mmCIF file of C-alpha atoms in Angstrom:
data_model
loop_
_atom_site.group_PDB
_atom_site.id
_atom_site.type_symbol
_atom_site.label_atom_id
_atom_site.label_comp_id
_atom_site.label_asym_id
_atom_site.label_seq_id
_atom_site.Cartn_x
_atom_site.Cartn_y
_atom_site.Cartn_z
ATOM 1 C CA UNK E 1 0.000 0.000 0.000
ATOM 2 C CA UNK E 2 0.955 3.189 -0.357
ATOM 3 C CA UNK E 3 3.101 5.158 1.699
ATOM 4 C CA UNK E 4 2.951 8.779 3.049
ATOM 5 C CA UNK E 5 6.066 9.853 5.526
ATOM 6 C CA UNK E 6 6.194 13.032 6.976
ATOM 7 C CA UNK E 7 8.729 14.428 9.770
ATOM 8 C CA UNK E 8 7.871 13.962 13.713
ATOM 9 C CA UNK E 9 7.989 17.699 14.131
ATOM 10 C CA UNK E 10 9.591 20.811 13.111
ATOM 11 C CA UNK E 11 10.376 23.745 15.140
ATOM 12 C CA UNK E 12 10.468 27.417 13.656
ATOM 13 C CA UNK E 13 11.018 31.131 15.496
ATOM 14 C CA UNK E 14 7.977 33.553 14.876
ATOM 15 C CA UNK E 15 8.582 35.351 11.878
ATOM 16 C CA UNK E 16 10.669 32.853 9.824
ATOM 17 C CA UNK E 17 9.506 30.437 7.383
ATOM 18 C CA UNK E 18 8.350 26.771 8.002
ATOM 19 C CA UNK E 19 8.643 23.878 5.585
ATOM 20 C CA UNK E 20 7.375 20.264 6.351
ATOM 21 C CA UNK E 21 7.424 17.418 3.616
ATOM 22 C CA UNK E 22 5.573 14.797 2.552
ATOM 23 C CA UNK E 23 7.533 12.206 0.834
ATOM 24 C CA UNK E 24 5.715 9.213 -1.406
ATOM 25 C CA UNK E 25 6.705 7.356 -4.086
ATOM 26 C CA UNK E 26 6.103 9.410 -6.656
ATOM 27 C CA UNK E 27 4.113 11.549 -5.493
ATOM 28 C CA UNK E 28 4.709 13.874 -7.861
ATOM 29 C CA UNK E 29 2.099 12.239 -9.934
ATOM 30 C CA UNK E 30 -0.775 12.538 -7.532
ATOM 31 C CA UNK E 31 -2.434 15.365 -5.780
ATOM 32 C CA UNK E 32 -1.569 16.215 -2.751
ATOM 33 C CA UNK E 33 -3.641 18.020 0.289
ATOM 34 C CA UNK E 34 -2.593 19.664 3.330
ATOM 35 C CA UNK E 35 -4.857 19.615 6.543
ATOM 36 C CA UNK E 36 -4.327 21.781 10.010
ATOM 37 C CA UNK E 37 -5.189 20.305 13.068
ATOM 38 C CA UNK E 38 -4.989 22.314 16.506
ATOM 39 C CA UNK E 39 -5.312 20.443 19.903
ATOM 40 C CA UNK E 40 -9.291 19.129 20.274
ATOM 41 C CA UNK E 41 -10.359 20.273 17.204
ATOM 42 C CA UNK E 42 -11.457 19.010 13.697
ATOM 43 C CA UNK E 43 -8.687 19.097 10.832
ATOM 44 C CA UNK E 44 -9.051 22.113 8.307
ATOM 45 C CA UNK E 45 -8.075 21.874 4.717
ATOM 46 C CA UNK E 46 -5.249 24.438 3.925
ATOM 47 C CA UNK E 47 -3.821 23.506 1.040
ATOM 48 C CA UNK E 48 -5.675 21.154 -1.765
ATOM 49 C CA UNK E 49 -4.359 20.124 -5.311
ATOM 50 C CA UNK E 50 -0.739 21.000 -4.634
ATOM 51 C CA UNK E 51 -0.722 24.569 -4.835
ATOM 52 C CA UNK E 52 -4.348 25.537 -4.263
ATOM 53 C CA UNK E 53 -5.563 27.374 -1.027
ATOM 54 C CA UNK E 54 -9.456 27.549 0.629
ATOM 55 C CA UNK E 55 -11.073 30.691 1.111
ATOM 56 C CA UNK E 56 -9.925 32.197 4.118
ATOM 57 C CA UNK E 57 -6.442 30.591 4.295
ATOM 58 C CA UNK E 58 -3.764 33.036 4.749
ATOM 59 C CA UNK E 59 -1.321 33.618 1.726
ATOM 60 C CA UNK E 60 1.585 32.788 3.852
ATOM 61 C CA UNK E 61 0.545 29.382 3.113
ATOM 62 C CA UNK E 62 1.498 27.554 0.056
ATOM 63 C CA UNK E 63 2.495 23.958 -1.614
ATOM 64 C CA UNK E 64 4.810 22.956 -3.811
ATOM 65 C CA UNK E 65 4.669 18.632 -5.223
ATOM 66 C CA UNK E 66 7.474 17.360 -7.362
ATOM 67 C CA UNK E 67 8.918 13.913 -7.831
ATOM 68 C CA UNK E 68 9.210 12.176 -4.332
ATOM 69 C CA UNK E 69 8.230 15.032 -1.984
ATOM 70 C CA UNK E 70 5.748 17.466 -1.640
ATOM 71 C CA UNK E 71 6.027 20.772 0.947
ATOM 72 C CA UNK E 72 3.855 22.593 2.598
ATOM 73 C CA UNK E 73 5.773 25.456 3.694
ATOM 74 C CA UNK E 74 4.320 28.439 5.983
ATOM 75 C CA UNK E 75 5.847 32.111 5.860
ATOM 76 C CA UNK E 76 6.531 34.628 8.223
ATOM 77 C CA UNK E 77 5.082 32.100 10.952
ATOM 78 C CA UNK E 78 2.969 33.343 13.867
ATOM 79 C CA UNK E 79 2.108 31.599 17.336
ATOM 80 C CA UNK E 80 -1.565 30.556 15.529
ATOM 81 C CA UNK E 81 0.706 28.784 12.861
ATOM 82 C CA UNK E 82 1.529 25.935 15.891
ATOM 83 C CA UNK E 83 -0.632 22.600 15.253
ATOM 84 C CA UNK E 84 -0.598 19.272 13.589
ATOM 85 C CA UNK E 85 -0.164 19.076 9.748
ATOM 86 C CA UNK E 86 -1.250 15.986 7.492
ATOM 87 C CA UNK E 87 -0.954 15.802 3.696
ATOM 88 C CA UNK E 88 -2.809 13.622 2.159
ATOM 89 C CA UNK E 89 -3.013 11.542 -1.390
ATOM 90 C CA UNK E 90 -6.017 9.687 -3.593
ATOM 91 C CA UNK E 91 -4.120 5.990 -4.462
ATOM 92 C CA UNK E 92 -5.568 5.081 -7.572
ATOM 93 C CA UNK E 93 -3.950 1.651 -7.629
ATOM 94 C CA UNK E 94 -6.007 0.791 -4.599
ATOM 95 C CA UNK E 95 -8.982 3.205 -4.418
ATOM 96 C CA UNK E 96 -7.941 4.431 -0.917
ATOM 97 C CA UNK E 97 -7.189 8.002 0.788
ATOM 98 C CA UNK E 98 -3.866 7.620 2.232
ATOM 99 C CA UNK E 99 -2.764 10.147 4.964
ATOM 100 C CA UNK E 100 0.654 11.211 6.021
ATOM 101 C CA UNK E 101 2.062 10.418 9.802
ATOM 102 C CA UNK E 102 2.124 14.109 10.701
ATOM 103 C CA UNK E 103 3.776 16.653 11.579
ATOM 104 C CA UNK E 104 3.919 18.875 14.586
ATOM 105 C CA UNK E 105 4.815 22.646 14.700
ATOM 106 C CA UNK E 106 5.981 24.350 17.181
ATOM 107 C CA UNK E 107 6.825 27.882 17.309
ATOM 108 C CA UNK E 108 9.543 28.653 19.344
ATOM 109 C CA UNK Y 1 -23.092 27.065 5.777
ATOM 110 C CA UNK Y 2 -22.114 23.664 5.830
ATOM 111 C CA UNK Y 3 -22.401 21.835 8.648
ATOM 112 C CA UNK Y 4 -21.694 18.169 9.575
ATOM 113 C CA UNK Y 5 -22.994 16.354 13.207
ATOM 114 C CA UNK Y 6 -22.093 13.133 13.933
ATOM 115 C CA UNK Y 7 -23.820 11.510 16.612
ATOM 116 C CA UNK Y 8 -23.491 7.347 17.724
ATOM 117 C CA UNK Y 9 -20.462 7.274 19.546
ATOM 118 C CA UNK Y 10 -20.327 5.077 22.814
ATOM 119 C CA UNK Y 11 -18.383 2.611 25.004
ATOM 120 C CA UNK Y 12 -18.962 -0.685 23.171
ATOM 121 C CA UNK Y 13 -17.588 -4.327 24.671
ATOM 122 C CA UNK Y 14 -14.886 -6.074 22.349
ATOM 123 C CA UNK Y 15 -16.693 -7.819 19.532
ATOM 124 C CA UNK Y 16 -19.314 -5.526 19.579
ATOM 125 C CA UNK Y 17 -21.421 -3.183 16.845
ATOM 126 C CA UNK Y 18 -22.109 0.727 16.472
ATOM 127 C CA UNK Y 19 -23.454 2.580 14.233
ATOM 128 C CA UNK Y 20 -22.168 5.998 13.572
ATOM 129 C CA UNK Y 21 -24.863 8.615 11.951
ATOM 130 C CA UNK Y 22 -23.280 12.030 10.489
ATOM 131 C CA UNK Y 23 -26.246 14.867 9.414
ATOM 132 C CA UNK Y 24 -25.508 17.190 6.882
ATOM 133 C CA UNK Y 25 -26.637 20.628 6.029
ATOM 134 C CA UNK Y 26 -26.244 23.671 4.017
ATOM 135 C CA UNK Y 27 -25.025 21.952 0.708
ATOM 136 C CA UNK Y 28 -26.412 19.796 -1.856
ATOM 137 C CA UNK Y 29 -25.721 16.407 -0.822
ATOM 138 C CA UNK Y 30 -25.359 13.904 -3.525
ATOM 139 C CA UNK Y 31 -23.048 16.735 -5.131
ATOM 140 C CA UNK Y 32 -20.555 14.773 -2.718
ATOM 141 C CA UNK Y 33 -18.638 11.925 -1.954
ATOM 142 C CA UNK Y 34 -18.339 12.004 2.057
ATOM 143 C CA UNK Y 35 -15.818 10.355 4.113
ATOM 144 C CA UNK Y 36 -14.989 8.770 8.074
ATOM 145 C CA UNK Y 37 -11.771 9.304 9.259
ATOM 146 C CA UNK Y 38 -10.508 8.569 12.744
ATOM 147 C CA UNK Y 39 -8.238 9.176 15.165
ATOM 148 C CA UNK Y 40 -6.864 6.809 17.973
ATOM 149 C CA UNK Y 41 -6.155 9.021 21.467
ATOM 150 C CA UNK Y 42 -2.893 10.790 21.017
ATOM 151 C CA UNK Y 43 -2.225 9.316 17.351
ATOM 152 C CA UNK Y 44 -2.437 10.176 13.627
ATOM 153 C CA UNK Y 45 -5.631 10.920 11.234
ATOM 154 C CA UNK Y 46 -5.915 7.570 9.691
ATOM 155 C CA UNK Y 47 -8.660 7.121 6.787
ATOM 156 C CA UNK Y 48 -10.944 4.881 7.640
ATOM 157 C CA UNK Y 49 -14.098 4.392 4.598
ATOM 158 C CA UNK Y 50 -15.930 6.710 1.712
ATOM 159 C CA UNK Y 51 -19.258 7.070 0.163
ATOM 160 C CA UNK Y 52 -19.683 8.272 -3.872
ATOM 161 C CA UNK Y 53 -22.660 10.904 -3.950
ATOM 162 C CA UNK Y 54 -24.523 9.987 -6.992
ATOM 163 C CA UNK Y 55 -23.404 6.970 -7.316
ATOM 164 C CA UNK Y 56 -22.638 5.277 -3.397
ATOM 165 C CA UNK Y 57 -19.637 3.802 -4.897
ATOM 166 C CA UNK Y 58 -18.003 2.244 -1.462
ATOM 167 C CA UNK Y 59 -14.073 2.393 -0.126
ATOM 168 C CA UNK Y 60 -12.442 1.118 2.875
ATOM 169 C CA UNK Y 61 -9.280 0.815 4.359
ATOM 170 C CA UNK Y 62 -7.725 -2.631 4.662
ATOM 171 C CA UNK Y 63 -8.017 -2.312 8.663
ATOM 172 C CA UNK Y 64 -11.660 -2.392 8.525
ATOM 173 C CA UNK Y 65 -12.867 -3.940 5.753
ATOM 174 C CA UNK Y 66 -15.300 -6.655 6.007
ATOM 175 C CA UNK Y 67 -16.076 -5.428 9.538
ATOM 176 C CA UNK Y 68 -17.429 -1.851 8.790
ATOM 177 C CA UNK Y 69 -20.144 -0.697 6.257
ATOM 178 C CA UNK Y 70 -20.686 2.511 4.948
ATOM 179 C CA UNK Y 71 -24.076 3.655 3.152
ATOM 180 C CA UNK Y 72 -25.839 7.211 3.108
ATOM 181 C CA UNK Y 73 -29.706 7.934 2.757
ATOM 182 C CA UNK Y 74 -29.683 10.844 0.694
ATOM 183 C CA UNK Y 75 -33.139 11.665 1.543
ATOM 184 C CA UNK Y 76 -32.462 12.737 5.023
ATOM 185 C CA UNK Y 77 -28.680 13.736 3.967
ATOM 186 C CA UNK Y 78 -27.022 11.291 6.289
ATOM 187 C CA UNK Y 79 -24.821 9.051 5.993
ATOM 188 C CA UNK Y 80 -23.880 6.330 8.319
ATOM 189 C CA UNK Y 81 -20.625 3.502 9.029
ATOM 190 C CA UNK Y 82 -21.967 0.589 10.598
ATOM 191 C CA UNK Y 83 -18.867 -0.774 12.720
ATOM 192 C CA UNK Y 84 -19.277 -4.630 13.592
ATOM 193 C CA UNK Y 85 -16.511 -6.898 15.209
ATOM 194 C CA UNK Y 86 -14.845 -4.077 17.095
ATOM 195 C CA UNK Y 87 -11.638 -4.133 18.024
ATOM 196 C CA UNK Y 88 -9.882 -2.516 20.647
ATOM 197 C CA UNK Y 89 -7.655 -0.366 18.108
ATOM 198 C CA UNK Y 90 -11.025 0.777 16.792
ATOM 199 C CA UNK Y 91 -11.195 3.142 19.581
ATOM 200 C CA UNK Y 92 -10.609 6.455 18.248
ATOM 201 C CA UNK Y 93 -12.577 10.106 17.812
ATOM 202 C CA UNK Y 94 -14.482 9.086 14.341
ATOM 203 C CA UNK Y 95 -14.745 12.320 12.134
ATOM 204 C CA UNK Y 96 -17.140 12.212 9.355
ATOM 205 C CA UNK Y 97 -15.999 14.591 5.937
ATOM 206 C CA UNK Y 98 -17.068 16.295 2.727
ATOM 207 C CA UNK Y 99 -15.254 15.997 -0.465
ATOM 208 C CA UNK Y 100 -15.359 15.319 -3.874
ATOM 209 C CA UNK Y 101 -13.618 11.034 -4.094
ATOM 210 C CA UNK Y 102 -10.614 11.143 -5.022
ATOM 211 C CA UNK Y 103 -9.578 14.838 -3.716
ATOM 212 C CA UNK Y 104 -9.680 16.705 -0.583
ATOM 213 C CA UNK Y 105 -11.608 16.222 2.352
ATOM 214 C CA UNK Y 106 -12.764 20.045 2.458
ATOM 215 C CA UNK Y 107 -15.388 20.153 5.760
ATOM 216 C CA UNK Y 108 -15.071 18.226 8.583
ATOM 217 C CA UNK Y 109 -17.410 17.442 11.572
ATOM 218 C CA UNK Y 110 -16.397 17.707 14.997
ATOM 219 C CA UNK Y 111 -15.871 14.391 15.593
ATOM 220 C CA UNK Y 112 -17.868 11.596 18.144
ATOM 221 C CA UNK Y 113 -15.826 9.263 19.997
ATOM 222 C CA UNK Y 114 -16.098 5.241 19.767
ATOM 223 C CA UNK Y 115 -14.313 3.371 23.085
ATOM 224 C CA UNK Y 116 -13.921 -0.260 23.121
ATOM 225 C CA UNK Y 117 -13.249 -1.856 26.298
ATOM 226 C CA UNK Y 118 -14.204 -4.408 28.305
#
């Protein structure tokens, strides 16, 4: 089945620029989705097709997919910025959502 | 506004069955595919099963397949996972999700929790 890895955590000073991957086999190929999820709450959808961002999600966020890794990467970071991130694939080969292990922010 | 309630979560013995319910509102429903996806105390999202709109095309994850059951009633604009055979590492907050199958999940409920324990 198909595989989504993404790094424990990542740790960024307010102000500076945060940027967590997503690597997959490939994934390049596929569209990938990025999801925020604070402590006790429901995910939200920040990032969807690669590049594309919902209504109300600040510009400082943005995505980038190539080959094996895809990045979610969050400028000029703020304290609100610190949560759980999960990208997310559609595997064709098996008809199944796959998410990624997740990632936590912290803002130092 | 869209909205999505899920409602069914309890304490259920090892072996046992719950059904989840999740109500949705302010969008047309069979527009969408909608989703469950869970997540164990202190863990991961983890994907669990999908409904197609028009067509109920069904999806699971290998963890749960054959033991869960997914179906939606458009006519009330619910849909519902049936959960049979549960498993301890079935215990998790169950979110239920909008999207179109295949892409993002784009609205999310709040979540009801499922415990199973002896």
């Amino acid at each position: 089945s198909y595989v989504l890895t993404q790094p424990p955590s990542v740790s960024v000073a307010p102000g500076k620029t945060a940027r967590i991957s997503c690597g997959g086999n490939n994934i390049g190929s596929k569209s990938v989705h990025w999801y925020q999820q604070k402590p006790g709450q429901a995910p939200v959808l920040v990032i969807y097709y690669d590049t594309d961002r919902p209504s109300g999600i600040p510009e400082r966020f943005s995505g980038s997919n190539s080959e094996n890794t895809a990045t979610l990467t969050i400028s000029r970071v703020e304290a609100g910025d610190e949560a759980d991130y999960y990208c997310q694939v559609w595997d064709s080969s098996s008809d199944q959502y796959v998410l990624g292990t997740g990632t936590k922010v912290t803002v130092l | 506004e869209v909205q999505l309630l899920e409602s069914g979560g309890d304490r259920v013995q090892p072996g046992g069955s719950l059904r989840l319910s999740c109500a949705a509102s302010g969008f047309t429903f069979t527009y969408y595919a909608m989703s469950w996806v869970r997540q164990a105390p202190g863990q991961g999202l983890e994907w669990v099963s999908s409904i197609g709109g028009n067509d109920g095309g069904t999806y699971y994850a290998d963890s749960v397949k054959g033991r869960f059951t997914v179906s939606r009633d458009n006519s009330k604009n619910t849909f519902y996972l049936q959960m049979n055979s549960l498993r301890a590492d079935d215990a998790a907050v169950y979110f239920c999700a909008r999207g179109i199958l295949g892409g993002s999940f784009d609205n999310w409920g709040q979540g009801t929790l499922v415990t199973v324990s002896s």
